[in-house]
Amino acid sequence: MRPSGIEGLWIERSSVHQDHRGSLHEWFRASRFTDATGRPPAIAQANCTVTRRGSVRGIHFATPGQAKSVACVRGTVLDVVVDIRTGSPTYGRWHAERLDGESPATVHLSEDLGHAFMALSENAVVIYLSSTEYAPGRARAVHPLDPALGIDWPLTPVLSEQDSSAPTLAEARAAGLLPTGTPRTGTPATGTRSSA
């Protein structure tokens, strides 16, 4: 696992073991997670999404925070993590990581970071673990096309009604919807917006 330029965000490249039957991709191991982050994982829910090409899910977060481990097991997505913590030195910055089933990687993000992805292939399958169960009253969103964020979505985005009506980052901050304080885990943040 390697840290990114946003504290509390790690990228893990996995190996795929193949033989005449097919392949095995070990996309999560608790001991690796603990070694990299300094704390054991908390897993309360596992989800699987199938998403059409060009569709964006996010930028989502929860209050209180919800950590996630995200992998794409079929197709290709552009996974984006946004620092929405108002006390963070990298507030408003984002990191993009291409995830696909051919060269597997896992994105691990700590609580209080915003998460989104765009399907770059038809019917991309994304699986993720969450540290807390989904609760509608805790769910929050920031508009994924917020011009102040300037996320470089490679296709014309298709949004849900919920995401298309989400506030911008500045509006969410003014409304007191964003987490406050400094990052709680990870390595020091460096650089500006980053994408891979």
PDB file of C-alpha atoms in Angstrom:
ATOM      1  CA  MET A   1       0.000   0.000   0.000  1.00  0.00           C
ATOM      2  CA  ARG A   2       1.234   3.473  -0.809  1.00  0.00           C
ATOM      3  CA  PRO A   3      -0.011   6.779   0.549  1.00  0.00           C
ATOM      4  CA  SER A   4      -1.357   9.409  -1.818  1.00  0.00           C
ATOM      5  CA  GLY A   5      -1.069  13.183  -1.667  1.00  0.00           C
ATOM      6  CA  ILE A   6      -4.161  13.296   0.577  1.00  0.00           C
ATOM      7  CA  GLU A   7      -3.784  12.200   4.174  1.00  0.00           C
ATOM      8  CA  GLY A   8      -5.975   9.204   4.955  1.00  0.00           C
ATOM      9  CA  LEU A   9      -5.955   7.861   1.370  1.00  0.00           C
ATOM     10  CA  TRP A  10      -3.924   4.798   0.356  1.00  0.00           C
ATOM     11  CA  ILE A  11      -3.637   2.925  -2.954  1.00  0.00           C
ATOM     12  CA  GLU A  12      -2.903  -0.792  -2.980  1.00  0.00           C
ATOM     13  CA  ARG A  13      -1.845  -2.669  -6.108  1.00  0.00           C
ATOM     14  CA  SER A  14      -2.695  -6.355  -5.947  1.00  0.00           C
ATOM     15  CA  SER A  15      -1.342  -9.341  -7.775  1.00  0.00           C
ATOM     16  CA  VAL A  16      -3.575 -11.707  -9.703  1.00  0.00           C
ATOM     17  CA  HIS A  17      -2.884 -15.429  -9.445  1.00  0.00           C
ATOM     18  CA  GLN A  18      -3.875 -17.262 -12.619  1.00  0.00           C
ATOM     19  CA  ASP A  19      -3.991 -20.876 -13.691  1.00  0.00           C
ATOM     20  CA  HIS A  20      -5.988 -23.028 -16.108  1.00  0.00           C
ATOM     21  CA  ARG A  21      -9.170 -22.547 -14.022  1.00  0.00           C
ATOM     22  CA  GLY A  22      -9.129 -18.745 -14.051  1.00  0.00           C
ATOM     23  CA  SER A  23      -7.754 -16.240 -11.561  1.00  0.00           C
ATOM     24  CA  LEU A  24      -7.707 -15.184  -7.922  1.00  0.00           C
ATOM     25  CA  HIS A  25      -7.467 -11.551  -6.873  1.00  0.00           C
ATOM     26  CA  GLU A  26      -6.878 -10.918  -3.166  1.00  0.00           C
ATOM     27  CA  TRP A  27      -8.202  -7.374  -2.927  1.00  0.00           C
ATOM     28  CA  PHE A  28      -8.285  -6.930   0.858  1.00  0.00           C
ATOM     29  CA  ARG A  29      -6.200  -8.251   3.745  1.00  0.00           C
ATOM     30  CA  ALA A  30      -6.689  -6.857   7.262  1.00  0.00           C
ATOM     31  CA  SER A  31      -3.026  -7.196   8.266  1.00  0.00           C
ATOM     32  CA  ARG A  32      -1.819  -5.133   5.272  1.00  0.00           C
ATOM     33  CA  PHE A  33      -4.421  -2.501   6.025  1.00  0.00           C
ATOM     34  CA  THR A  34      -3.384  -2.320   9.694  1.00  0.00           C
ATOM     35  CA  ASP A  35       0.324  -2.161   8.844  1.00  0.00           C
ATOM     36  CA  ALA A  36      -0.209   0.742   6.448  1.00  0.00           C
ATOM     37  CA  THR A  37      -2.767   2.763   8.390  1.00  0.00           C
ATOM     38  CA  GLY A  38      -1.802   1.999  11.983  1.00  0.00           C
ATOM     39  CA  ARG A  39      -5.275   0.785  12.929  1.00  0.00           C
ATOM     40  CA  PRO A  40      -7.368  -2.313  12.317  1.00  0.00           C
ATOM     41  CA  PRO A  41     -10.150  -2.133   9.737  1.00  0.00           C
ATOM     42  CA  ALA A  42     -13.752  -1.734  10.816  1.00  0.00           C
ATOM     43  CA  ILE A  43     -16.093  -3.503   8.403  1.00  0.00           C
ATOM     44  CA  ALA A  44     -19.853  -3.139   8.828  1.00  0.00           C
ATOM     45  CA  GLN A  45     -21.173  -3.465   5.256  1.00  0.00           C
ATOM     46  CA  ALA A  46     -20.110  -4.755   1.825  1.00  0.00           C
ATOM     47  CA  ASN A  47     -21.611  -3.376  -1.418  1.00  0.00           C
ATOM     48  CA  CYS A  48     -21.456  -4.210  -5.110  1.00  0.00           C
ATOM     49  CA  THR A  49     -22.502  -1.772  -7.841  1.00  0.00           C
ATOM     50  CA  VAL A  50     -22.964  -2.304 -11.580  1.00  0.00           C
ATOM     51  CA  THR A  51     -22.631   1.027 -13.377  1.00  0.00           C
ATOM     52  CA  ARG A  52     -23.202   2.063 -16.993  1.00  0.00           C
ATOM     53  CA  ARG A  53     -20.523   3.852 -19.012  1.00  0.00           C
ATOM     54  CA  GLY A  54     -20.311   7.567 -18.270  1.00  0.00           C
ATOM     55  CA  SER A  55     -22.343   7.339 -15.073  1.00  0.00           C
ATOM     56  CA  VAL A  56     -20.940   9.011 -11.958  1.00  0.00           C
ATOM     57  CA  ARG A  57     -21.707   7.897  -8.410  1.00  0.00           C
ATOM     58  CA  GLY A  58     -20.789  10.587  -5.877  1.00  0.00           C
ATOM     59  CA  ILE A  59     -19.219  12.660  -4.451  1.00  0.00           C
ATOM     60  CA  HIS A  60     -20.613  10.889  -1.367  1.00  0.00           C
ATOM     61  CA  PHE A  61     -19.749  10.965   2.322  1.00  0.00           C
ATOM     62  CA  ALA A  62     -21.499  10.366   5.634  1.00  0.00           C
ATOM     63  CA  THR A  63     -21.736  12.087   8.986  1.00  0.00           C
ATOM     64  CA  PRO A  64     -20.267  10.785  11.151  1.00  0.00           C
ATOM     65  CA  GLY A  65     -17.598   9.567   8.744  1.00  0.00           C
ATOM     66  CA  GLN A  66     -17.473   6.283   6.863  1.00  0.00           C
ATOM     67  CA  ALA A  67     -14.195   4.673   5.785  1.00  0.00           C
ATOM     68  CA  LYS A  68     -14.178   2.593   2.584  1.00  0.00           C
ATOM     69  CA  SER A  69     -12.040   0.106   0.680  1.00  0.00           C
ATOM     70  CA  VAL A  70     -12.971   0.151  -3.025  1.00  0.00           C
ATOM     71  CA  ALA A  71     -12.022  -2.136  -5.937  1.00  0.00           C
ATOM     72  CA  CYS A  72     -13.239  -2.601  -9.512  1.00  0.00           C
ATOM     73  CA  VAL A  73     -13.529  -6.293 -10.432  1.00  0.00           C
ATOM     74  CA  ARG A  74     -14.988  -5.986 -13.950  1.00  0.00           C
ATOM     75  CA  GLY A  75     -14.631  -3.201 -16.460  1.00  0.00           C
ATOM     76  CA  THR A  76     -12.909   0.113 -15.712  1.00  0.00           C
ATOM     77  CA  VAL A  77     -13.698   3.126 -13.538  1.00  0.00           C
ATOM     78  CA  LEU A  78     -12.053   6.404 -12.637  1.00  0.00           C
ATOM     79  CA  ASP A  79     -12.162   6.467  -8.841  1.00  0.00           C
ATOM     80  CA  VAL A  80     -11.976   9.930  -7.239  1.00  0.00           C
ATOM     81  CA  VAL A  81     -11.393  10.838  -3.591  1.00  0.00           C
ATOM     82  CA  VAL A  82     -11.912  14.460  -2.487  1.00  0.00           C
ATOM     83  CA  ASP A  83     -10.610  16.030   0.725  1.00  0.00           C
ATOM     84  CA  ILE A  84     -13.726  17.680   2.159  1.00  0.00           C
ATOM     85  CA  ARG A  85     -12.305  18.239   5.688  1.00  0.00           C
ATOM     86  CA  THR A  86     -12.456  21.966   6.348  1.00  0.00           C
ATOM     87  CA  GLY A  87      -9.391  21.928   8.645  1.00  0.00           C
ATOM     88  CA  SER A  88      -7.206  19.909   6.288  1.00  0.00           C
ATOM     89  CA  PRO A  89      -4.185  21.413   4.487  1.00  0.00           C
ATOM     90  CA  THR A  90      -5.401  19.670   1.308  1.00  0.00           C
ATOM     91  CA  TYR A  91      -9.049  20.773   1.620  1.00  0.00           C
ATOM     92  CA  GLY A  92     -10.692  20.825  -1.821  1.00  0.00           C
ATOM     93  CA  ARG A  93      -8.008  18.693  -3.499  1.00  0.00           C
ATOM     94  CA  TRP A  94      -8.751  15.407  -5.179  1.00  0.00           C
ATOM     95  CA  HIS A  95      -6.947  12.262  -6.253  1.00  0.00           C
ATOM     96  CA  ALA A  96      -8.068  10.131  -9.207  1.00  0.00           C
ATOM     97  CA  GLU A  97      -7.081   6.504  -9.678  1.00  0.00           C
ATOM     98  CA  ARG A  98      -7.981   4.264 -12.618  1.00  0.00           C
ATOM     99  CA  LEU A  99      -9.315   0.942 -11.332  1.00  0.00           C
ATOM    100  CA  ASP A 100      -9.998  -2.088 -13.485  1.00  0.00           C
ATOM    101  CA  GLY A 101     -10.330  -5.839 -13.349  1.00  0.00           C
ATOM    102  CA  GLU A 102      -7.192  -6.486 -15.401  1.00  0.00           C
ATOM    103  CA  SER A 103      -4.595  -4.773 -13.171  1.00  0.00           C
ATOM    104  CA  PRO A 104      -6.353  -4.784  -9.812  1.00  0.00           C
ATOM    105  CA  ALA A 105      -5.905  -2.029  -7.261  1.00  0.00           C
ATOM    106  CA  THR A 106      -7.788  -1.080  -4.119  1.00  0.00           C
ATOM    107  CA  VAL A 107      -8.418   2.450  -2.876  1.00  0.00           C
ATOM    108  CA  HIS A 108      -8.595   2.720   0.917  1.00  0.00           C
ATOM    109  CA  LEU A 109     -10.030   5.993   2.222  1.00  0.00           C
ATOM    110  CA  SER A 110     -10.492   7.069   5.811  1.00  0.00           C
ATOM    111  CA  GLU A 111     -13.534   8.685   7.349  1.00  0.00           C
ATOM    112  CA  ASP A 112     -14.426  12.221   6.345  1.00  0.00           C
ATOM    113  CA  LEU A 113     -13.184  11.992   2.742  1.00  0.00           C
ATOM    114  CA  GLY A 114     -15.583  12.310  -0.199  1.00  0.00           C
ATOM    115  CA  HIS A 115     -15.771   9.465  -2.727  1.00  0.00           C
ATOM    116  CA  ALA A 116     -16.980   9.201  -6.321  1.00  0.00           C
ATOM    117  CA  PHE A 117     -16.331   7.155  -9.435  1.00  0.00           C
ATOM    118  CA  MET A 118     -17.174   7.227 -13.125  1.00  0.00           C
ATOM    119  CA  ALA A 119     -17.669   4.044 -15.165  1.00  0.00           C
ATOM    120  CA  LEU A 120     -15.368   4.122 -18.192  1.00  0.00           C
ATOM    121  CA  SER A 121     -16.656   0.801 -19.535  1.00  0.00           C
ATOM    122  CA  GLU A 122     -20.133  -0.614 -19.929  1.00  0.00           C
ATOM    123  CA  ASN A 123     -21.450  -2.286 -16.771  1.00  0.00           C
ATOM    124  CA  ALA A 124     -18.391  -1.720 -14.577  1.00  0.00           C
ATOM    125  CA  VAL A 125     -18.583  -3.733 -11.357  1.00  0.00           C
ATOM    126  CA  VAL A 126     -17.258  -2.045  -8.202  1.00  0.00           C
ATOM    127  CA  ILE A 127     -17.139  -3.686  -4.792  1.00  0.00           C
ATOM    128  CA  TYR A 128     -16.441  -1.922  -1.529  1.00  0.00           C
ATOM    129  CA  LEU A 129     -16.294  -2.409   2.195  1.00  0.00           C
ATOM    130  CA  SER A 130     -17.638   0.295   4.531  1.00  0.00           C
ATOM    131  CA  SER A 131     -16.801   0.899   8.184  1.00  0.00           C
ATOM    132  CA  THR A 132     -20.429   1.735   9.033  1.00  0.00           C
ATOM    133  CA  GLU A 133     -23.786   0.614   7.716  1.00  0.00           C
ATOM    134  CA  TYR A 134     -25.657   2.845   5.293  1.00  0.00           C
ATOM    135  CA  ALA A 135     -28.160   5.143   7.003  1.00  0.00           C
ATOM    136  CA  PRO A 136     -30.150   7.567   4.798  1.00  0.00           C
ATOM    137  CA  GLY A 137     -30.165  10.266   7.483  1.00  0.00           C
ATOM    138  CA  ARG A 138     -26.352  10.300   7.557  1.00  0.00           C
ATOM    139  CA  ALA A 139     -25.791  10.342   3.778  1.00  0.00           C
ATOM    140  CA  ARG A 140     -24.362  13.529   2.258  1.00  0.00           C
ATOM    141  CA  ALA A 141     -23.131  14.561  -1.196  1.00  0.00           C
ATOM    142  CA  VAL A 142     -21.149  17.266  -2.981  1.00  0.00           C
ATOM    143  CA  HIS A 143     -21.843  18.024  -6.653  1.00  0.00           C
ATOM    144  CA  PRO A 144     -19.356  16.051  -8.789  1.00  0.00           C
ATOM    145  CA  LEU A 145     -19.301  18.789 -11.463  1.00  0.00           C
ATOM    146  CA  ASP A 146     -18.452  21.594  -9.026  1.00  0.00           C
ATOM    147  CA  PRO A 147     -16.267  23.912 -11.156  1.00  0.00           C
ATOM    148  CA  ALA A 148     -14.243  24.926  -8.101  1.00  0.00           C
ATOM    149  CA  LEU A 149     -13.114  21.293  -7.738  1.00  0.00           C
ATOM    150  CA  GLY A 150     -12.460  20.933 -11.466  1.00  0.00           C
ATOM    151  CA  ILE A 151     -12.450  17.134 -11.547  1.00  0.00           C
ATOM    152  CA  ASP A 152     -11.297  15.919 -14.958  1.00  0.00           C
ATOM    153  CA  TRP A 153     -14.073  13.476 -15.820  1.00  0.00           C
ATOM    154  CA  PRO A 154     -12.997  11.828 -19.114  1.00  0.00           C
ATOM    155  CA  LEU A 155     -16.543  11.240 -20.434  1.00  0.00           C
ATOM    156  CA  THR A 156     -19.728  13.296 -20.417  1.00  0.00           C
ATOM    157  CA  PRO A 157     -21.044  12.615 -16.890  1.00  0.00           C
ATOM    158  CA  VAL A 158     -24.432  10.994 -16.334  1.00  0.00           C
ATOM    159  CA  LEU A 159     -25.727  11.873 -12.858  1.00  0.00           C
ATOM    160  CA  SER A 160     -28.509  10.672 -10.609  1.00  0.00           C
ATOM    161  CA  GLU A 161     -31.165  13.159  -9.546  1.00  0.00           C
ATOM    162  CA  GLN A 162     -29.664  13.169  -6.046  1.00  0.00           C
ATOM    163  CA  ASP A 163     -26.129  13.937  -7.242  1.00  0.00           C
ATOM    164  CA  SER A 164     -27.232  16.547  -9.787  1.00  0.00           C
ATOM    165  CA  SER A 165     -29.007  18.486  -7.014  1.00  0.00           C
ATOM    166  CA  ALA A 166     -26.146  18.189  -4.492  1.00  0.00           C
ATOM    167  CA  PRO A 167     -24.544  21.413  -3.241  1.00  0.00           C
ATOM    168  CA  THR A 168     -21.121  22.586  -4.363  1.00  0.00           C
ATOM    169  CA  LEU A 169     -18.271  22.218  -1.893  1.00  0.00           C
ATOM    170  CA  ALA A 170     -18.573  25.904  -0.926  1.00  0.00           C
ATOM    171  CA  GLU A 171     -22.351  25.587  -0.440  1.00  0.00           C
ATOM    172  CA  ALA A 172     -21.924  22.434   1.663  1.00  0.00           C
ATOM    173  CA  ARG A 173     -19.325  24.209   3.799  1.00  0.00           C
ATOM    174  CA  ALA A 174     -21.546  27.282   4.274  1.00  0.00           C
ATOM    175  CA  ALA A 175     -24.422  24.992   5.314  1.00  0.00           C
ATOM    176  CA  GLY A 176     -22.221  23.248   7.907  1.00  0.00           C
ATOM    177  CA  LEU A 177     -22.494  19.861   6.161  1.00  0.00           C
ATOM    178  CA  LEU A 178     -18.766  19.114   5.897  1.00  0.00           C
ATOM    179  CA  PRO A 179     -16.546  17.426   8.479  1.00  0.00           C
ATOM    180  CA  THR A 180     -14.289  19.782  10.391  1.00  0.00           C
ATOM    181  CA  GLY A 181     -10.849  19.358  11.896  1.00  0.00           C
ATOM    182  CA  THR A 182      -7.552  18.017  10.711  1.00  0.00           C
ATOM    183  CA  PRO A 183      -6.976  14.555   9.230  1.00  0.00           C
ATOM    184  CA  ARG A 184      -6.872  11.776  11.822  1.00  0.00           C
ATOM    185  CA  THR A 185      -4.756   9.120  10.112  1.00  0.00           C
ATOM    186  CA  GLY A 186      -2.257   8.553   7.333  1.00  0.00           C
ATOM    187  CA  THR A 187       0.846  10.300   6.141  1.00  0.00           C
ATOM    188  CA  PRO A 188       1.514  14.004   5.599  1.00  0.00           C
ATOM    189  CA  ALA A 189      -0.228  15.377   2.534  1.00  0.00           C
ATOM    190  CA  THR A 190       1.931  16.847  -0.199  1.00  0.00           C
ATOM    191  CA  GLY A 191       1.407  18.410  -3.581  1.00  0.00           C
ATOM    192  CA  THR A 192      -1.802  19.586  -5.178  1.00  0.00           C
ATOM    193  CA  ARG A 193      -4.464  17.789  -7.144  1.00  0.00           C
ATOM    194  CA  SER A 194      -3.231  14.488  -8.367  1.00  0.00           C
ATOM    195  CA  SER A 195      -4.476  11.914 -10.805  1.00  0.00           C
ATOM    196  CA  ALA A 196      -3.208   8.599 -12.092  1.00  0.00           C
TER     197      ALA A 196
END
